[in-house]
Amino acid sequence: MKKALLIVDVQNDFCPGGALGVKDGDKVVPVINRIMDRFDLVISSQDWHPADSVHFEKWPVHCVAGTRGAELHPDLETGKIDLKLLKGTDNKDDGYSAFEATNASLTDFLHENQIQHLYVCGLATDYCVKATALDAATQGFHTYVVTDAIAPVNAQPSDDKKALQEMYTKGCMLIESEEI
Ligand code: VGL
Ligand code: ZN
Protein backbone atom coordinates (compact mmCIF):
# COMPACT_ATOMS: atom_id res chain seq x y z
CA MET A 1 0.00 0.00 0.00
CA LYS A 2 1.83 3.10 -1.22
CA LYS A 3 0.72 6.54 -0.18
CA ALA A 4 1.48 10.09 -1.28
CA LEU A 5 0.97 13.47 0.33
CA LEU A 6 -0.31 16.22 -1.95
CA ILE A 7 0.37 19.72 -0.62
CA VAL A 8 -2.02 22.10 -2.36
CA ASP A 9 -1.03 25.74 -2.89
CA VAL A 10 0.86 26.52 0.33
CA GLN A 11 2.05 29.74 -1.30
CA ASN A 12 2.85 33.18 0.05
CA ASP A 13 -0.21 34.80 -1.54
CA PHE A 14 -2.57 32.43 0.31
CA CYS A 15 -0.92 33.05 3.67
CA PRO A 16 -1.64 36.01 5.98
CA GLY A 17 -0.28 39.20 4.39
CA GLY A 18 -0.56 37.72 0.88
CA ALA A 19 -2.77 38.96 -1.97
CA LEU A 20 -5.45 36.34 -1.15
CA GLY A 21 -4.35 35.47 2.35
CA VAL A 22 -6.58 33.04 4.22
CA LYS A 23 -6.91 33.09 7.98
CA ASP A 24 -4.36 30.76 9.60
CA GLY A 25 -3.08 29.71 6.17
CA ASP A 26 0.47 29.60 7.54
CA LYS A 27 -0.57 27.35 10.43
CA VAL A 28 -0.73 24.37 8.09
CA VAL A 29 3.03 24.53 7.47
CA PRO A 30 4.34 22.96 10.74
CA VAL A 31 1.67 20.25 10.54
CA ILE A 32 2.70 19.38 6.97
CA ASN A 33 6.42 19.41 7.84
CA ARG A 34 5.71 17.02 10.72
CA ILE A 35 3.88 14.42 8.59
CA MET A 36 5.91 14.51 5.33
CA ASP A 37 8.18 11.63 6.34
CA ARG A 38 5.24 9.27 6.70
CA PHE A 39 4.69 9.11 2.91
CA ASP A 40 6.32 7.26 0.05
CA LEU A 41 6.10 10.38 -2.11
CA VAL A 42 5.39 14.07 -1.56
CA ILE A 43 3.87 16.28 -4.27
CA SER A 44 3.13 20.00 -4.19
CA SER A 45 0.93 22.16 -6.37
CA GLN A 46 1.21 25.88 -7.04
CA ASP A 47 -1.31 28.28 -8.48
CA TRP A 48 0.68 29.81 -11.35
CA HIS A 49 -1.46 32.33 -13.20
CA PRO A 50 -0.66 34.57 -16.15
CA ALA A 51 -1.24 38.25 -15.26
CA ASP A 52 -4.07 38.48 -17.81
CA SER A 53 -6.01 35.43 -16.53
CA VAL A 54 -9.81 35.54 -16.63
CA HIS A 55 -9.51 34.08 -13.10
CA PHE A 56 -8.81 37.64 -11.90
CA GLU A 57 -12.35 38.70 -12.81
CA LYS A 58 -13.40 36.64 -9.75
CA TRP A 59 -10.40 37.02 -7.48
CA PRO A 60 -7.84 39.64 -6.49
CA VAL A 61 -4.65 39.23 -8.50
CA HIS A 62 -2.62 36.46 -6.81
CA CYS A 63 0.03 33.84 -7.55
CA VAL A 64 1.15 35.40 -10.81
CA ALA A 65 3.74 33.06 -12.35
CA GLY A 66 7.27 33.83 -11.22
CA THR A 67 6.37 36.31 -8.47
CA ARG A 68 7.23 36.06 -4.77
CA GLY A 69 3.54 35.58 -3.99
CA ALA A 70 3.53 32.42 -6.09
CA GLU A 71 6.47 30.87 -4.20
CA LEU A 72 5.88 28.14 -1.66
CA HIS A 73 5.83 29.32 1.97
CA PRO A 74 9.48 29.77 3.04
CA ASP A 75 9.10 27.47 6.08
CA LEU A 76 7.76 24.53 4.07
CA GLU A 77 10.38 21.75 3.84
CA THR A 78 10.58 21.78 0.06
CA GLY A 79 13.64 19.49 -0.05
CA LYS A 80 11.30 16.56 0.57
CA ILE A 81 9.04 17.31 -2.42
CA ASP A 82 9.34 14.78 -5.25
CA LEU A 83 7.14 16.55 -7.82
CA LYS A 84 6.13 20.21 -8.06
CA LEU A 85 3.01 20.86 -10.10
CA LEU A 86 1.96 24.17 -11.65
CA LYS A 87 -1.70 24.85 -12.39
CA GLY A 88 -3.98 27.69 -13.46
CA THR A 89 -1.34 28.46 -16.08
CA ASP A 90 -3.86 29.03 -18.87
CA ASN A 91 -5.31 32.54 -19.03
CA LYS A 92 -8.75 31.15 -19.91
CA ASP A 93 -9.51 28.97 -16.90
CA ASP A 94 -9.29 28.77 -13.12
CA GLY A 95 -7.31 25.56 -12.82
CA TYR A 96 -8.43 24.88 -9.25
CA SER A 97 -7.50 21.20 -9.23
CA ALA A 98 -3.94 19.89 -9.05
CA PHE A 99 -5.10 17.30 -11.61
CA GLU A 100 -5.22 20.22 -14.08
CA ALA A 101 -1.50 20.87 -13.74
CA THR A 102 0.15 21.63 -17.06
CA ASN A 103 3.85 20.90 -16.41
CA ALA A 104 3.25 17.22 -15.54
CA SER A 105 0.34 14.80 -15.28
CA LEU A 106 -0.54 14.04 -11.66
CA THR A 107 -2.60 11.02 -12.71
CA ASP A 108 0.30 9.53 -14.68
CA PHE A 109 2.78 10.23 -11.87
CA LEU A 110 0.58 8.47 -9.30
CA HIS A 111 0.00 5.47 -11.55
CA GLU A 112 3.69 5.17 -12.52
CA ASN A 113 4.58 5.11 -8.82
CA GLN A 114 1.82 2.66 -7.81
CA ILE A 115 0.24 5.19 -5.45
CA GLN A 116 -3.28 4.18 -4.44
CA HIS A 117 -3.72 6.32 -1.34
CA LEU A 118 -3.60 10.10 -1.71
CA TYR A 119 -3.61 12.44 1.28
CA VAL A 120 -4.59 16.02 0.44
CA CYS A 121 -3.69 19.05 2.57
CA GLY A 122 -3.03 22.79 2.06
CA LEU A 123 -4.99 25.80 0.80
CA ALA A 124 -7.73 26.49 0.39
CA THR A 125 -10.29 24.00 1.77
CA ASP A 126 -13.24 25.37 -0.19
CA TYR A 127 -11.49 25.77 -3.58
CA CYS A 128 -8.32 24.01 -4.61
CA VAL A 129 -8.24 21.40 -1.83
CA LYS A 130 -11.85 20.50 -2.60
CA ALA A 131 -11.41 20.41 -6.38
CA THR A 132 -8.28 18.28 -6.06
CA ALA A 133 -9.75 15.82 -3.54
CA LEU A 134 -12.93 15.37 -5.60
CA ASP A 135 -10.91 14.68 -8.77
CA ALA A 136 -8.75 12.17 -6.87
CA ALA A 137 -11.81 10.30 -5.58
CA THR A 138 -13.42 10.35 -9.05
CA GLN A 139 -10.25 8.87 -10.52
CA GLY A 140 -10.40 5.98 -8.07
CA PHE A 141 -7.70 6.92 -5.59
CA HIS A 142 -8.35 6.28 -1.90
CA THR A 143 -8.54 9.94 -0.94
CA TYR A 144 -7.99 11.44 2.50
CA VAL A 145 -8.30 15.10 3.50
CA VAL A 146 -6.05 16.03 6.42
CA THR A 147 -8.43 18.26 8.36
CA ASP A 148 -5.87 19.95 10.62
CA ALA A 149 -3.63 20.79 7.67
CA ILE A 150 -6.10 22.85 5.61
CA ALA A 151 -7.59 26.37 5.85
CA PRO A 152 -10.53 27.93 4.00
CA VAL A 153 -11.24 31.19 2.13
CA ASN A 154 -14.74 31.17 3.69
CA ALA A 155 -16.27 33.90 1.52
CA GLN A 156 -19.40 32.71 3.34
CA PRO A 157 -18.73 31.62 6.94
CA SER A 158 -19.81 28.00 6.49
CA ASP A 159 -18.14 27.35 3.13
CA ASP A 160 -15.54 25.14 4.81
CA LYS A 161 -18.19 22.98 6.50
CA LYS A 162 -20.03 22.61 3.18
CA ALA A 163 -16.83 21.73 1.37
CA LEU A 164 -15.91 19.06 3.92
CA GLN A 165 -19.44 17.66 3.75
CA GLU A 166 -19.29 17.48 -0.05
CA MET A 167 -15.87 15.82 -0.05
CA TYR A 168 -17.08 13.26 2.48
CA THR A 169 -20.32 12.60 0.58
CA LYS A 170 -18.35 12.04 -2.61
CA GLY A 171 -16.07 9.44 -1.09
CA CYS A 172 -13.18 11.32 0.53
CA MET A 173 -12.18 10.32 4.03
CA LEU A 174 -11.56 13.02 6.61
CA ILE A 175 -8.58 12.31 8.83
CA GLU A 176 -6.44 14.18 11.38
CA SER A 177 -2.67 14.30 10.97
CA GLU A 178 -2.00 12.25 14.08
CA GLU A 179 -4.10 9.37 12.71
CA ILE A 180 -1.84 8.93 9.68
C1 VGL B 1 -7.47 29.13 -4.80
C2 VGL B 1 -8.96 30.87 -5.06
C3 VGL B 1 -8.33 31.25 -6.22
C4 VGL B 1 -6.98 27.97 -3.97
C5 VGL B 1 -6.85 29.51 -5.97
O1 VGL B 1 -5.78 27.63 -4.05
O2 VGL B 1 -7.81 27.40 -3.23
N1 VGL B 1 -8.52 29.80 -4.36
N2 VGL B 1 -7.28 30.56 -6.65
ZN1 ZN C 1 -5.96 31.17 -8.24
mmCIF file of N, CA and C and ligand atoms in Angstrom, residues 8-9 14 20 47 49 55 59 62 87 96 123-124 127-129 153, ligand 1:
data_model
loop_
_atom_site.group_PDB
_atom_site.id
_atom_site.type_symbol
_atom_site.label_atom_id
_atom_site.label_comp_id
_atom_site.label_asym_id
_atom_site.label_seq_id
_atom_site.Cartn_x
_atom_site.Cartn_y
_atom_site.Cartn_z
ATOM 1 N N VAL A 8 -1.375 21.190 -1.406
ATOM 2 C CA VAL A 8 -2.019 22.095 -2.361
ATOM 3 C C VAL A 8 -1.748 23.563 -2.003
ATOM 4 N N ASP A 9 -1.078 24.264 -2.889
ATOM 5 C CA ASP A 9 -1.026 25.736 -2.894
ATOM 6 C C ASP A 9 -0.641 26.405 -1.564
ATOM 7 N N PHE A 14 -1.430 32.982 -0.432
ATOM 8 C CA PHE A 14 -2.574 32.429 0.311
ATOM 9 C C PHE A 14 -2.363 32.473 1.822
ATOM 10 N N LEU A 20 -4.180 37.052 -1.418
ATOM 11 C CA LEU A 20 -5.445 36.343 -1.146
ATOM 12 C C LEU A 20 -5.240 35.504 0.121
ATOM 13 N N ASP A 47 -0.537 27.421 -7.597
ATOM 14 C CA ASP A 47 -1.306 28.281 -8.477
ATOM 15 C C ASP A 47 -0.270 29.116 -9.231
ATOM 16 N N HIS A 49 -0.604 31.669 -12.209
ATOM 17 C CA HIS A 49 -1.463 32.327 -13.199
ATOM 18 C C HIS A 49 -0.719 33.343 -14.063
ATOM 19 N N HIS A 55 -9.372 34.420 -14.523
ATOM 20 C CA HIS A 55 -9.506 34.084 -13.103
ATOM 21 C C HIS A 55 -9.550 35.353 -12.227
ATOM 22 N N TRP A 59 -11.295 36.995 -8.637
ATOM 23 C CA TRP A 59 -10.403 37.017 -7.481
ATOM 24 C C TRP A 59 -9.420 38.185 -7.574
ATOM 25 N N HIS A 62 -3.436 37.257 -7.734
ATOM 26 C CA HIS A 62 -2.622 36.460 -6.808
ATOM 27 C C HIS A 62 -1.828 35.418 -7.583
ATOM 28 N N LYS A 87 -0.330 24.908 -11.851
ATOM 29 C CA LYS A 87 -1.700 24.848 -12.394
ATOM 30 C C LYS A 87 -2.287 26.250 -12.486
ATOM 31 N N TYR A 96 -8.402 25.096 -10.695
ATOM 32 C CA TYR A 96 -8.426 24.875 -9.246
ATOM 33 C C TYR A 96 -7.776 23.548 -8.835
ATOM 34 N N LEU A 123 -4.114 24.626 0.906
ATOM 35 C CA LEU A 123 -4.986 25.797 0.796
ATOM 36 C C LEU A 123 -5.650 25.829 -0.595
ATOM 37 N N ALA A 124 -6.850 26.234 -0.725
ATOM 38 C CA ALA A 124 -7.734 26.486 0.393
ATOM 39 C C ALA A 124 -8.822 25.400 0.413
ATOM 40 N N TYR A 127 -11.762 25.635 -2.142
ATOM 41 C CA TYR A 127 -11.493 25.772 -3.583
ATOM 42 C C TYR A 127 -10.533 24.689 -4.066
ATOM 43 N N CYS A 128 -9.259 24.935 -3.956
ATOM 44 C CA CYS A 128 -8.321 24.014 -4.611
ATOM 45 C C CYS A 128 -8.179 22.682 -3.888
ATOM 46 N N VAL A 129 -8.270 22.673 -2.555
ATOM 47 C CA VAL A 129 -8.236 21.397 -1.830
ATOM 48 C C VAL A 129 -9.456 20.575 -2.233
ATOM 49 N N VAL A 153 -10.973 29.784 2.461
ATOM 50 C CA VAL A 153 -11.235 31.187 2.130
ATOM 51 C C VAL A 153 -12.438 31.661 2.954
HETATM 52 C C1 VGL B 1 -7.468 29.134 -4.797
HETATM 53 C C2 VGL B 1 -8.957 30.865 -5.061
HETATM 54 C C3 VGL B 1 -8.328 31.250 -6.217
HETATM 55 C C4 VGL B 1 -6.984 27.972 -3.972
HETATM 56 C C5 VGL B 1 -6.846 29.505 -5.966
HETATM 57 O O1 VGL B 1 -5.784 27.627 -4.049
HETATM 58 O O2 VGL B 1 -7.807 27.404 -3.230
HETATM 59 N N1 VGL B 1 -8.524 29.803 -4.358
HETATM 60 N N2 VGL B 1 -7.280 30.558 -6.646
#
